[in-house]
Short mmCIF file of C-alpha atoms in Angstrom, two decimals:
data_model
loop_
_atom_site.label_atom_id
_atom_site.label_comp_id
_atom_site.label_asym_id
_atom_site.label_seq_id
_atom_site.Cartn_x
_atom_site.Cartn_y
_atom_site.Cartn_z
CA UNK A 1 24.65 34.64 -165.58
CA UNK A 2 21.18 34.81 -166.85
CA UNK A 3 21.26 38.92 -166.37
CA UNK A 4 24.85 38.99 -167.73
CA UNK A 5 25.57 39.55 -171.80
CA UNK A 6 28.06 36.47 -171.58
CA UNK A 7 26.74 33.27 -174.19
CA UNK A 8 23.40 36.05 -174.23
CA UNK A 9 22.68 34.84 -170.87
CA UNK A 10 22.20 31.40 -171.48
CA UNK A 11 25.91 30.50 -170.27
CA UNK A 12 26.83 27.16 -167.73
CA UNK A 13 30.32 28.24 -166.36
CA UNK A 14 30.18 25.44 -164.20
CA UNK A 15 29.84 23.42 -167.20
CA UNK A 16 32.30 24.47 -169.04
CA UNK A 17 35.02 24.31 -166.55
CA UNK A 18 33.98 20.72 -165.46
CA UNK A 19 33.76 19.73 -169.21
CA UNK A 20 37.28 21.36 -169.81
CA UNK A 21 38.72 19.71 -166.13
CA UNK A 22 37.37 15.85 -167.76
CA UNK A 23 39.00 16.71 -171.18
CA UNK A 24 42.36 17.30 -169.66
CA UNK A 25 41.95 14.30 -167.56
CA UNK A 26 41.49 16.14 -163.89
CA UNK A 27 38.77 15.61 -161.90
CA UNK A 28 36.42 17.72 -160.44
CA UNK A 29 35.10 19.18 -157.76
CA UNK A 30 32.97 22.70 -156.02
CA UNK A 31 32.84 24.80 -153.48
CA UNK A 32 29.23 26.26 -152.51
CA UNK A 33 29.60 28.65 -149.91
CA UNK A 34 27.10 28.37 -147.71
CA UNK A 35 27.29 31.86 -146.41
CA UNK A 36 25.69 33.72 -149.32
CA UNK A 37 24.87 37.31 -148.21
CA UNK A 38 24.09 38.47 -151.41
CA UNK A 39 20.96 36.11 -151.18
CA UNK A 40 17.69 38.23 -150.24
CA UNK A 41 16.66 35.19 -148.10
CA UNK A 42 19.27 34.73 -146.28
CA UNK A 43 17.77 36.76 -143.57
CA UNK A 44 15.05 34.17 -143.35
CA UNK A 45 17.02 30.85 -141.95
CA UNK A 46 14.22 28.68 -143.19
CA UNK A 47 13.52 30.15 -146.65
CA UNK A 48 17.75 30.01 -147.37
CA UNK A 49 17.92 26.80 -146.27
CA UNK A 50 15.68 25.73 -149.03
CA UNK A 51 16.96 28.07 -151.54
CA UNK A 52 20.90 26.49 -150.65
CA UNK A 53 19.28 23.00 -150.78
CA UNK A 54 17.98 23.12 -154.44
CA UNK A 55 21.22 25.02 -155.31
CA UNK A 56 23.01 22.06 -153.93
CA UNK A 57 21.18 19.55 -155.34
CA UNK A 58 21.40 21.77 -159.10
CA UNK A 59 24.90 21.29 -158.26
CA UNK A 60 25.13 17.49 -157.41
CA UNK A 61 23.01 16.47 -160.49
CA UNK A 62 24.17 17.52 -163.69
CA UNK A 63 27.83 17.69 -163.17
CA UNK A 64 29.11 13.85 -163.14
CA UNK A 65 31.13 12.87 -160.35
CA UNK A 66 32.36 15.25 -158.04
CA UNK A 67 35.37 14.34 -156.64
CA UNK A 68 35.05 16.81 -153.38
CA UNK A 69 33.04 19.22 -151.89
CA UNK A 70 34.17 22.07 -149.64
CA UNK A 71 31.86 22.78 -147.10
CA UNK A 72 33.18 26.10 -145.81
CA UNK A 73 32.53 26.66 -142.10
CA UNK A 74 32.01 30.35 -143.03
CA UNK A 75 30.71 33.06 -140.85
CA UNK A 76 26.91 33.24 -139.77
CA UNK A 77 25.46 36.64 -138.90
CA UNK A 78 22.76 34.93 -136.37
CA UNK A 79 21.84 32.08 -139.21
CA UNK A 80 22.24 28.46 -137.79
CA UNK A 81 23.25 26.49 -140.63
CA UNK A 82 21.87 22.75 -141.37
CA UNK A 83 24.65 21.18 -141.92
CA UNK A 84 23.09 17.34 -141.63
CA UNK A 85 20.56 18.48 -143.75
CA UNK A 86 23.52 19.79 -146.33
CA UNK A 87 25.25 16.75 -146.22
CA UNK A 88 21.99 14.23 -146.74
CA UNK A 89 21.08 16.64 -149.88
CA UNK A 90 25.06 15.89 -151.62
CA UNK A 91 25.33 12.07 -150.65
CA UNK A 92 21.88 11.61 -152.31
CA UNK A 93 23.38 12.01 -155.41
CA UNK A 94 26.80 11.86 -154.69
CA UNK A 95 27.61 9.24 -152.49
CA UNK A 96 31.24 8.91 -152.76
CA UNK A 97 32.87 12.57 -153.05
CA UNK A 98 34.91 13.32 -150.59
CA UNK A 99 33.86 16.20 -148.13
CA UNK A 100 36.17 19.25 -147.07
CA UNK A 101 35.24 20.60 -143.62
CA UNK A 102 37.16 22.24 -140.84
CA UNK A 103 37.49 20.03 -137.43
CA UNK A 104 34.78 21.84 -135.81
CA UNK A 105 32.90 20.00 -138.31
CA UNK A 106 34.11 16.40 -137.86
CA UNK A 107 31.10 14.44 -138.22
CA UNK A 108 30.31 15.53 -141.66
CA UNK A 109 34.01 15.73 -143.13
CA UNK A 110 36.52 13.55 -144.89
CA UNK A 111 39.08 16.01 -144.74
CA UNK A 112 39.92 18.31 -142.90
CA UNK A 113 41.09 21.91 -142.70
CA UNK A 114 44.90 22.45 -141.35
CA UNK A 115 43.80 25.65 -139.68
CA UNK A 116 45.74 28.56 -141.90
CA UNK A 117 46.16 30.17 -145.20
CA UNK A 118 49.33 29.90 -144.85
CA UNK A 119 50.51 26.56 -146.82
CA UNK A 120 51.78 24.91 -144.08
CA UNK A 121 51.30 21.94 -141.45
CA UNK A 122 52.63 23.51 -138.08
CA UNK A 123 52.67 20.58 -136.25
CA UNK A 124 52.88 16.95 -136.35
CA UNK A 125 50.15 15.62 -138.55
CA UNK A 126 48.12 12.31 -137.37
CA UNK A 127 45.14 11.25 -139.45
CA UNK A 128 42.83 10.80 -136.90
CA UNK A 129 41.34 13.15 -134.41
CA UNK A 130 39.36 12.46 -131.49
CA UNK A 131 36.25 14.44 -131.33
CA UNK A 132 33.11 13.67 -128.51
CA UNK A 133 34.56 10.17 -128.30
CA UNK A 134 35.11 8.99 -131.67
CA UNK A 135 38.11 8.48 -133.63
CA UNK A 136 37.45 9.49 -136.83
CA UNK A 137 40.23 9.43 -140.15
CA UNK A 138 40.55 12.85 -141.53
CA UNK A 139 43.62 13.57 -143.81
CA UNK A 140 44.81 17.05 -144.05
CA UNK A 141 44.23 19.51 -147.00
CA UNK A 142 46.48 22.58 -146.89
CA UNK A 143 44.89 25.52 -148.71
CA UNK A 144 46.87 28.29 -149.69
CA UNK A 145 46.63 30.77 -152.50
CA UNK A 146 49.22 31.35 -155.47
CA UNK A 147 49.93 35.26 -154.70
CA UNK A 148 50.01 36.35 -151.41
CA UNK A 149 47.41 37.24 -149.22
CA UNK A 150 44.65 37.16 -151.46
CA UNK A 151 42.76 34.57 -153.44
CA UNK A 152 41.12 36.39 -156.55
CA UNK A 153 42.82 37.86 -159.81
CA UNK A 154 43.95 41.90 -159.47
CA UNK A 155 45.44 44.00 -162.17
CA UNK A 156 49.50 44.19 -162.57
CA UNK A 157 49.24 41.75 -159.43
CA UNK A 158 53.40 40.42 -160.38
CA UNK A 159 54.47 42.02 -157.21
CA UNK A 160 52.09 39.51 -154.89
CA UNK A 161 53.27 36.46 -156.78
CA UNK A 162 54.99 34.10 -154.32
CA UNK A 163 58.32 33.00 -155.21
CA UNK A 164 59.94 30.05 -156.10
CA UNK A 165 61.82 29.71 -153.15
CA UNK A 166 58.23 30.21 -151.16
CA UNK A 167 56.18 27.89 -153.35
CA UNK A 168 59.22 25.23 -152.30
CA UNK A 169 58.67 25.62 -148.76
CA UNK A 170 55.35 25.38 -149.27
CA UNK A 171 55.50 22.15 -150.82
CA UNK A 172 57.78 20.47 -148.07
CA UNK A 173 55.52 21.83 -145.54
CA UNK A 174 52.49 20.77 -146.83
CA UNK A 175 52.73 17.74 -149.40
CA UNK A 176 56.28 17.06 -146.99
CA UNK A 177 54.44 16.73 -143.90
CA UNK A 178 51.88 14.27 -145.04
CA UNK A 179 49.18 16.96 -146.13
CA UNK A 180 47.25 17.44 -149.71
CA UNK A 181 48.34 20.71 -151.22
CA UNK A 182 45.64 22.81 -152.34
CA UNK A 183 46.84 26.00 -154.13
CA UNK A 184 44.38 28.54 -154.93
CA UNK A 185 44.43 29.93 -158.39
CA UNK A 186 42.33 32.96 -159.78
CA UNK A 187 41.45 33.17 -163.54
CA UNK A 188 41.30 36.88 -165.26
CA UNK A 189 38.72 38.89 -166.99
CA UNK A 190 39.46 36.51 -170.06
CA UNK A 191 38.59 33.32 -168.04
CA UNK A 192 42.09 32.26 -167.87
CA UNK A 193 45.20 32.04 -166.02
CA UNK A 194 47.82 35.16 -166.04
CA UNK A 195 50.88 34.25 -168.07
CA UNK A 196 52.88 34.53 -164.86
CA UNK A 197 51.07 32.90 -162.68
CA UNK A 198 51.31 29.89 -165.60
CA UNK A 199 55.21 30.37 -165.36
CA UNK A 200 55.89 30.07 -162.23
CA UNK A 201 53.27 26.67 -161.83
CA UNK A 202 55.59 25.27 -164.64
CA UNK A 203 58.64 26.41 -162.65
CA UNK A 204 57.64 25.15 -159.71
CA UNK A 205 56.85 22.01 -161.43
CA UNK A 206 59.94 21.61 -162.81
CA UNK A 207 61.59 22.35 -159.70
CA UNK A 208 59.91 19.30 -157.55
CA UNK A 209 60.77 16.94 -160.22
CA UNK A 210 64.81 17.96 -159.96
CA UNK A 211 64.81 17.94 -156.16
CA UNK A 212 62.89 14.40 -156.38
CA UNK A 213 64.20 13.17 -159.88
CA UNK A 214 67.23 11.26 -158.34
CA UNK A 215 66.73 9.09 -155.86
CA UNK A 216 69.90 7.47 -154.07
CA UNK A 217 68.49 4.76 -152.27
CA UNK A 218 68.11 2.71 -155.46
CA UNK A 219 71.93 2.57 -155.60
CA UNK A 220 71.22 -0.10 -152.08
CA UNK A 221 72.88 -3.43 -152.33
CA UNK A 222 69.94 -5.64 -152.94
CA UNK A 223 70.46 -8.32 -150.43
CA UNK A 224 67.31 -10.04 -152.11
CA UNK A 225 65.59 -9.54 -148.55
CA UNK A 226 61.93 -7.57 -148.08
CA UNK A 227 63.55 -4.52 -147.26
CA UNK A 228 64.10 -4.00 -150.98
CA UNK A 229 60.62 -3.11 -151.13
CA UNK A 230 60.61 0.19 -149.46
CA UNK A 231 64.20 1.09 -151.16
CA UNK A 232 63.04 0.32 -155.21
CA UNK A 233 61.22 3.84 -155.79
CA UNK A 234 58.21 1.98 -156.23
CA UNK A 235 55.04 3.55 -153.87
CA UNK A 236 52.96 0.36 -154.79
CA UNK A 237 55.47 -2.40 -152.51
CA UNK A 238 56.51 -1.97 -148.86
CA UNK A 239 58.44 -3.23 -145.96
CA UNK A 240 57.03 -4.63 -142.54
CA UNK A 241 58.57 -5.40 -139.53
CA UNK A 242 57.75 -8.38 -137.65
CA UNK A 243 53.81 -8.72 -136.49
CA UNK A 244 52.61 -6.88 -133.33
CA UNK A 245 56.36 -5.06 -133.05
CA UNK A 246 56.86 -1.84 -131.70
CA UNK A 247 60.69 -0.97 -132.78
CA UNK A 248 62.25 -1.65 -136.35
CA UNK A 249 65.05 -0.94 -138.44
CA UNK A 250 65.45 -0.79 -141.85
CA UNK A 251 69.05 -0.07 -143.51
CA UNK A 252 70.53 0.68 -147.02
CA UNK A 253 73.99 -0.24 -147.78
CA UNK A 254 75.86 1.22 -150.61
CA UNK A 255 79.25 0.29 -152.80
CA UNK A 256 80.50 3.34 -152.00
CA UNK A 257 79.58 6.62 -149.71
CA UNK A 258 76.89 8.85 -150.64
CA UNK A 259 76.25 12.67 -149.59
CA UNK A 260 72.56 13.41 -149.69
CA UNK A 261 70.43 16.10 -147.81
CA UNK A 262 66.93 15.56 -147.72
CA UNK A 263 64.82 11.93 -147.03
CA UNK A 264 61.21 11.08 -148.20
CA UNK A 265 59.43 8.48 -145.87
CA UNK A 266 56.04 6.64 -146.66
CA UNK A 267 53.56 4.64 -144.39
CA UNK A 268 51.32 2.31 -146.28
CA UNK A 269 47.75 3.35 -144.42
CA UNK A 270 45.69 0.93 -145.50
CA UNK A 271 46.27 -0.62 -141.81
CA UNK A 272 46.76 2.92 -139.72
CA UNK A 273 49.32 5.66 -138.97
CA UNK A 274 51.56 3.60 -136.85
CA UNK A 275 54.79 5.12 -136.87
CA UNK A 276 55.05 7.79 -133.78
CA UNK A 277 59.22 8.33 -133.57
CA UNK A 278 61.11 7.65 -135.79
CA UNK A 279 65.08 9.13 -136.48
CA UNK A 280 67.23 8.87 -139.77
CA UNK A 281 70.81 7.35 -138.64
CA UNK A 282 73.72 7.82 -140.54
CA UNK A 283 76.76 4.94 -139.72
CA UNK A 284 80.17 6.71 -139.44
CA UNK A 285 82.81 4.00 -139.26
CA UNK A 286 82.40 3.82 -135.31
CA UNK A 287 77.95 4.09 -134.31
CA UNK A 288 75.86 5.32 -135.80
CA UNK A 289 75.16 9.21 -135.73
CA UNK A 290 71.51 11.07 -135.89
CA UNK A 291 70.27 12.76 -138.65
CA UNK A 292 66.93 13.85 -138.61
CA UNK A 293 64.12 12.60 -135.97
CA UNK A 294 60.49 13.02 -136.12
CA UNK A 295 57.00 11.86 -134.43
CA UNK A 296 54.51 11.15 -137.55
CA UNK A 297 55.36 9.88 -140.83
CA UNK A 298 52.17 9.06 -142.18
CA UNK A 299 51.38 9.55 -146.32
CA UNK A 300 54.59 11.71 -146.95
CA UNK A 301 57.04 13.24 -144.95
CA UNK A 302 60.02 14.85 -146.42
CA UNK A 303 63.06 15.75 -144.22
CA UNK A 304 66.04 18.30 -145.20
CA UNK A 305 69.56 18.44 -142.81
CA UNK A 306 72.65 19.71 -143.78
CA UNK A 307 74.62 16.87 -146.24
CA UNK A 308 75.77 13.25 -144.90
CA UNK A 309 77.98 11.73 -146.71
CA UNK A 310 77.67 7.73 -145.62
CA UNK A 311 77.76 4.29 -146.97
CA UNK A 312 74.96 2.90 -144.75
CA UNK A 313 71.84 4.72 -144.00
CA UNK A 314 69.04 3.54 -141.71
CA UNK A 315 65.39 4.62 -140.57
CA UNK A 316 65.29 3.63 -137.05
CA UNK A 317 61.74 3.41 -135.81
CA UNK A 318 62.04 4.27 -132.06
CA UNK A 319 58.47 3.49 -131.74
CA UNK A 320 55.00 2.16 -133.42
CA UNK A 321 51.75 1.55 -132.00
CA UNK A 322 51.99 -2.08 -134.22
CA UNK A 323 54.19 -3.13 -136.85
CA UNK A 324 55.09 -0.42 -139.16
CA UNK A 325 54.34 -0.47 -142.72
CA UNK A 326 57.21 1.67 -144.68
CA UNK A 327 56.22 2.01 -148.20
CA UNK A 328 59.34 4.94 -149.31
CA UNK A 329 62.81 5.36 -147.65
CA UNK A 330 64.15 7.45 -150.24
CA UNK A 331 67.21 9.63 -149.97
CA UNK A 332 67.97 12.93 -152.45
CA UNK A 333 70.65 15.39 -152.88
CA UNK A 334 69.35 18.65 -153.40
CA UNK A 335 72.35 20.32 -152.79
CA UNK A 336 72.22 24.46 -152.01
CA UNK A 337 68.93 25.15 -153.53
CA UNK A 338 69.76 27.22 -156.60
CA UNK A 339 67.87 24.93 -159.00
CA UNK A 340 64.71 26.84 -156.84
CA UNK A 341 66.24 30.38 -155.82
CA UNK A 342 65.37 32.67 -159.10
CA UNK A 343 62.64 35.08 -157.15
#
């Protein structure tokens, strides 16, 4: 900056995007690659080492709060990074941000990588991981970028632009599996977003909010019993079963039949992940039928099947590791997907 013409080299980019983040009331946080190259002294280990430390701690001091720091596992080229040192340097001044590391890096991370690029949680997602012996709580962050394959802004770049259709699946396999969605987006040579790139975040916007906007399960018969409290919408309230139990069920009944095609399932985790099966059971006049079956719920898990039409629904927890905590049982019809199919 200080060799560039921009603000007559006297500009704080980092200042002005974490002044502008605060103004339009997001928070903020950085990413300081450790691997720097570029850096003459990164040949020496010892001599980079100091020159990333005061860089960090630039970084951690006259900001305000930094609501995360990604700590990129990055490659090495023979240099051993520090990373206790790394970590001691940010919680000096920042004790509470929250620290984005891959798993190989456990002991320093609060969450952690999913392992692609790809916007997507491949597997069941538990928020703990066992590493060396210790259980340690590490929510997932999915990182993907807005065009594909690449991260950073590129002239008449349309064609790369991931659709609608894409950015949907993205979301249900991400934000739908439990997961924080991270989705990279790269400013142009004016310093902002391109105009498509803005149009299709407000499209996809939009587009969560319609499949979401309507949810059935607030059409239950309130029987005035606490299973209302995972069926009323509202995140803040949830259901338990009975203490120490390992199997549950909790039902909706409706007036009248429903058809719906997607459910949204919430764990309160302020005692654990306990749910590990679970299956969504639809009653058809005789038993009732499968729907959808799972391991994890967790944060968020959002479930699509062909359309049920039904008048009672239930989530039927096969099995908990203590009484489960159900925040959400929330039922949506999204119907064939054209409100999200314009490429």
């Amino acid at each position: 900056m200080k060799s560039s013409p921009w603000r007559n080299g006297h500009g704080d980019l980092l200042r002005e995007v974490s002044d502008a983040a605060r103004k339009h009331g997001l928070k903020f946080g950085v990413y300081l690659s450790p691997w720097d190259r570029h850096e003459p002294r990164y040949a020496d280990p010892t001599e980079y080492d100091k020159y990333y430390a005061a860089e960090l701690d630039e970084v951690a001091q006259h900001y305000g709060d930094l609501v995360e720091f990604w700590l990129d596992g990055a490659g090495s080229a023979g240099h051993v990074y520090n990373f206790q040192r790394i970590i001691e340097e940010l919680r000096t001044y920042q004790p509470n941000t929250l620290v984005f590391a891959d798993t190989g890096l456990f002991e320093y991370g609060d969450i952690r990588w999913v392992g692609n690029e790809e916007g997507t949680i491949p597997y069941e997602n538990w928020n703990v991981i066992d590493r060396h012996g210790y259980l340690r709580w590490r929510p997932v962050e999915v990182d993907t970028p807005l065009h594909k394959a690449h991260w950073f802004w590129h002239p008449d770049d349309g064609g790369t632009l991931k659709s609608l259709p894409e950015l949907i699946s993205t979301y249900e396999e991400s934000v739908g599996r439990g997961g924080q969605l991270m989705l990279g987006l790269a400013p142009d040579r004016r310093g902002l977003l391109a105009e498509a790139d803005v149009a299709r975040l407000q499209e996809f916007g939009a587009a969560v909010r319609r499949r979401l906007g309507s949810n059935l399960a607030l059409q239950h018969i309130s029987h005035h019993d606490a299973a209302d409290l995972a069926l009323d919408g509202d995140a803040s309230t949830f259901w338990s079963s009975l203490p120490a139990s390992h199997h549950a069920v909790l039902e909706a009944d409706f007036s009248e039949p429903v058809t719906f095609d997607h459910a949204l399932l919430m764990e309160w985790l302020n005692d654990g992940q306990h749910v590990e099966r679970f299956r969504v059971e639809a009653w058809d006049g005789k038993e009732w039928k499968p729907i959808t079956e799972g391991c994890a719920i967790g944060h968020k898990r959002i479930e699509s099947f062909p359309p049920v039409t039904a008048s009672r629904v239930r989530l039927n927890i096969l099995w908990s590791s203590s009484e489960a905590h159900i925040r959400e049982f929330q039922l949506f019809r999204v119907g064939d997907g054209s409100n999200a199919a314009r490429p």
